[in-house]
């Protein structure tokens, strides 16, 4: 009982000691007495908890409102272009990620609109981002919107990777975009000086930026309303991540990807003209006419890539097979050592002598071959 008593005594909180002299405000109700002046630490703790909870709800509401207002400002365009402009409505994943899926249009299999907003609901992450900007001058946290158009096969008859990128995004644009490593960065007079072009060959750039009928991508990108929010626009026949092996023909996809900085809710319509222009841009992709030598070079690049991917896959497979054989031999050796360790000393001596003779014979055989 003494042990149990000690345990209970250690768990019992100490008695409350009320000072005899208390001149602060107090509230009494029968045998209850409430003296706020004695709870200063608790007040600070409760205030901090309430502040954190308020930040969570405010940040969550602000992010959702930001995504909803941008989507609402662009919904007339989506409704005009797609038979299903918002399948399932705006989908929320956590408190800073939102998605919208559109489908049902000529030349476009689907459109994924992805909102990646700052963690306004998480005070600690928000403060960490602010602190990191003071240390890393290249780090710029911001609200991102990405529109990923998956093209229907045949919409884009040529295989290439091409992009227009805001110059202040050049250092980070290739993060998570293996396909952009195919390109070289150049300048062009057809675009404002704040943009750079990433292209495999100049012929591709000339075809994409030249006016086709009433459409001109260069003229659209000249719009000063768009420039503060523009990050990149890319056309690609390659996946974002390097595949482990050559992709089968039925798994190869072509995409047009627009990356934006989310504008303030009050200026959500400023990017509508650019989003609307992407639909005629996609429609005219099939009218591109590349020079024969450009097409041959593009084809050669992809043939070499498939060869490299195949060689890497075979090399990795051989390494895995070799590792599996080594593991099997090691397991067999350990099992044999365990079996021998359980034998008597005499039997162990016989086995060791037998192994020694086998080793000598192997050595002698190798020596005879060398002679």
CSV table of N, CA and C in Angstrom, one decimal, residues 156 158-163 197-210 235 281 285 288-291 294-295 298 302:
chain,number,residue,atom,x,y,z
A,156,UNK,N,-0.9,18.3,-81.7
A,156,UNK,CA,0.4,18.9,-82.0
A,156,UNK,C,1.2,17.8,-82.8
A,158,UNK,N,4.2,17.8,-84.0
A,158,UNK,CA,5.6,17.7,-83.8
A,158,UNK,C,6.0,17.4,-82.4
A,159,UNK,N,7.2,16.9,-82.2
A,159,UNK,CA,7.7,16.6,-80.8
A,159,UNK,C,8.8,17.6,-80.5
A,160,UNK,N,8.5,18.4,-79.5
A,160,UNK,CA,9.5,19.4,-79.1
A,160,UNK,C,9.2,19.9,-77.7
A,161,UNK,N,10.1,20.6,-77.1
A,161,UNK,CA,9.9,21.3,-75.8
A,161,UNK,C,10.3,22.7,-76.0
A,162,UNK,N,9.4,23.6,-75.6
A,162,UNK,CA,9.5,25.1,-75.8
A,162,UNK,C,8.9,25.8,-74.7
A,163,UNK,N,9.4,27.0,-74.3
A,163,UNK,CA,8.8,27.7,-73.2
A,163,UNK,C,9.2,29.2,-73.3
A,197,UNK,N,13.3,33.0,-73.8
A,197,UNK,CA,12.7,31.9,-74.5
A,197,UNK,C,13.6,30.7,-74.3
A,198,UNK,N,13.0,29.5,-74.0
A,198,UNK,CA,13.7,28.3,-73.8
A,198,UNK,C,13.2,27.3,-74.9
A,199,UNK,N,14.2,27.0,-75.8
A,199,UNK,CA,13.8,26.3,-77.0
A,199,UNK,C,14.9,25.3,-77.4
A,200,UNK,N,14.5,24.2,-78.1
A,200,UNK,CA,15.5,23.3,-78.6
A,200,UNK,C,16.1,23.8,-79.9
A,201,UNK,N,15.3,24.4,-80.7
A,201,UNK,CA,15.8,25.0,-82.0
A,201,UNK,C,15.1,26.3,-82.3
A,202,UNK,N,15.8,27.2,-83.0
A,202,UNK,CA,15.2,28.5,-83.3
A,202,UNK,C,14.0,28.4,-84.2
A,203,UNK,N,13.9,27.4,-85.1
A,203,UNK,CA,12.8,27.2,-86.0
A,203,UNK,C,11.5,27.0,-85.2
A,204,UNK,N,11.6,26.4,-84.1
A,204,UNK,CA,10.4,26.2,-83.2
A,204,UNK,C,9.9,27.5,-82.7
A,205,UNK,N,10.8,28.3,-82.2
A,205,UNK,CA,10.4,29.6,-81.7
A,205,UNK,C,9.8,30.5,-82.7
A,206,UNK,N,10.4,30.5,-83.9
A,206,UNK,CA,9.9,31.3,-85.0
A,206,UNK,C,8.4,31.0,-85.3
A,207,UNK,N,8.2,29.7,-85.4
A,207,UNK,CA,6.8,29.2,-85.7
A,207,UNK,C,5.8,29.5,-84.6
A,208,UNK,N,6.2,29.4,-83.4
A,208,UNK,CA,5.2,29.7,-82.3
A,208,UNK,C,4.9,31.1,-82.1
A,209,UNK,N,5.9,32.0,-82.4
A,209,UNK,CA,5.7,33.4,-82.1
A,209,UNK,C,5.2,34.2,-83.3
A,210,UNK,N,5.3,33.7,-84.5
A,210,UNK,CA,4.8,34.4,-85.7
A,210,UNK,C,3.3,34.5,-85.7
A,235,UNK,N,5.3,24.4,-73.9
A,235,UNK,CA,4.7,23.4,-74.8
A,235,UNK,C,5.7,22.2,-74.7
A,281,UNK,N,-4.4,29.5,-79.2
A,281,UNK,CA,-3.0,29.1,-79.3
A,281,UNK,C,-2.9,27.6,-79.5
A,285,UNK,N,-1.6,25.1,-83.1
A,285,UNK,CA,-0.4,24.3,-83.0
A,285,UNK,C,-0.3,23.3,-84.2
A,288,UNK,N,1.6,24.4,-87.4
A,288,UNK,CA,3.0,24.7,-87.5
A,288,UNK,C,3.7,23.9,-88.6
A,289,UNK,N,4.6,24.5,-89.3
A,289,UNK,CA,5.4,23.9,-90.4
A,289,UNK,C,6.8,24.1,-90.1
A,290,UNK,N,7.4,23.0,-89.6
A,290,UNK,CA,8.9,23.1,-89.3
A,290,UNK,C,9.7,22.6,-90.5
A,291,UNK,N,10.9,23.1,-90.6
A,291,UNK,CA,11.8,22.7,-91.7
A,291,UNK,C,12.2,21.3,-91.5
A,294,UNK,N,14.9,20.6,-89.1
A,294,UNK,CA,14.5,20.7,-87.7
A,294,UNK,C,13.8,19.4,-87.2
A,295,UNK,N,12.9,18.9,-88.0
A,295,UNK,CA,12.2,17.7,-87.7
A,295,UNK,C,13.2,16.5,-87.5
A,298,UNK,N,15.0,17.0,-84.2
A,298,UNK,CA,14.2,16.7,-83.0
A,298,UNK,C,14.0,15.2,-82.9
A,302,UNK,N,15.3,12.6,-79.7
A,302,UNK,CA,14.4,11.6,-79.0
A,302,UNK,C,14.8,10.2,-79.2
